[in-house]
Amino acid sequence: MYFTDRGLEELADRRGEEQVTLAWLADQMQAFVDQHPDFEVPVERLATWLARGGTEDDDLED
């Protein structure tokens, strides 16, 4: 099990029944980056990956 699996399992256990919007998720991710600026790049990469439907399209990279 990867270390991150524990956090994902906790998320599913605690909040798995909730329904959220992508706007809410984006706000939560921004709040996280505001509190933890060292994670800006990985959070940005995850947001981009999610926005593109889970694909990595090198042609769309900045």
GROMACS .gro file of C-alpha atoms in nm:
model
   62
    1MET     CA    1   0.000   0.000   0.000
    2TYR     CA    2   0.129   0.344  -0.089
    3PHE     CA    3   0.134   0.608   0.184
    4THR     CA    4  -0.118   0.816  -0.013
    5ASP     CA    5  -0.363   0.524  -0.012
    6ARG     CA    6  -0.425   0.581   0.359
    7GLY     CA    7  -0.536   0.938   0.298
    8LEU     CA    8  -0.755   0.835   0.007
    9GLU     CA    9  -0.913   0.559   0.216
   10GLU     CA   10  -0.979   0.805   0.499
   11LEU     CA   11  -1.139   1.047   0.253
   12ALA     CA   12  -1.368   0.775   0.120
   13ASP     CA   13  -1.454   0.652   0.471
   14ARG     CA   14  -1.528   0.997   0.613
   15ARG     CA   15  -1.682   1.175   0.315
   16GLY     CA   16  -1.763   0.900   0.066
   17GLU     CA   17  -2.140   0.949   0.087
   18GLU     CA   18  -2.122   1.325   0.015
   19GLN     CA   19  -2.179   1.479  -0.324
   20VAL     CA   20  -1.967   1.779  -0.416
   21THR     CA   21  -1.924   2.005  -0.715
   22LEU     CA   22  -1.603   2.054  -0.906
   23ALA     CA   23  -1.618   2.421  -0.801
   24TRP     CA   24  -1.614   2.310  -0.436
   25LEU     CA   25  -1.320   2.078  -0.505
   26ALA     CA   26  -1.128   2.356  -0.681
   27ASP     CA   27  -1.191   2.587  -0.384
   28GLN     CA   28  -1.066   2.321  -0.142
   29MET     CA   29  -0.755   2.261  -0.351
   30GLN     CA   30  -0.685   2.636  -0.365
   31ALA     CA   31  -0.728   2.664   0.013
   32PHE     CA   32  -0.483   2.376   0.056
   33VAL     CA   33  -0.225   2.543  -0.167
   34ASP     CA   34  -0.273   2.871   0.021
   35GLN     CA   35  -0.188   2.690   0.345
   36HIS     CA   36   0.085   2.469   0.191
   37PRO     CA   37   0.251   2.660  -0.095
   38ASP     CA   38   0.517   2.390  -0.135
   39PHE     CA   39   0.246   2.169  -0.286
   40GLU     CA   40   0.142   2.420  -0.555
   41VAL     CA   41   0.304   2.230  -0.843
   42PRO     CA   42   0.165   1.883  -0.761
   43VAL     CA   43  -0.183   2.024  -0.693
   44GLU     CA   44  -0.171   2.216  -1.020
   45ARG     CA   45  -0.068   1.899  -1.204
   46LEU     CA   46  -0.353   1.704  -1.044
   47ALA     CA   47  -0.604   1.978  -1.130
   48THR     CA   48  -0.484   1.985  -1.490
   49TRP     CA   49  -0.500   1.605  -1.512
   50LEU     CA   50  -0.855   1.605  -1.375
   51ALA     CA   51  -0.960   1.889  -1.608
   52ARG     CA   52  -0.836   1.691  -1.909
   53GLY     CA   53  -1.032   1.380  -1.812
   54GLY     CA   54  -0.741   1.185  -1.673
   55THR     CA   55  -0.521   1.214  -1.978
   56GLU     CA   56  -0.182   1.371  -2.021
   57ASP     CA   57  -0.184   1.573  -2.340
   58ASP     CA   58   0.165   1.717  -2.391
   59ASP     CA   59   0.035   1.947  -2.663
   60LEU     CA   60  -0.169   2.138  -2.402
   61GLU     CA   61   0.122   2.193  -2.161
   62ASP     CA   62   0.224   2.553  -2.090
   0.00000   0.00000   0.00000
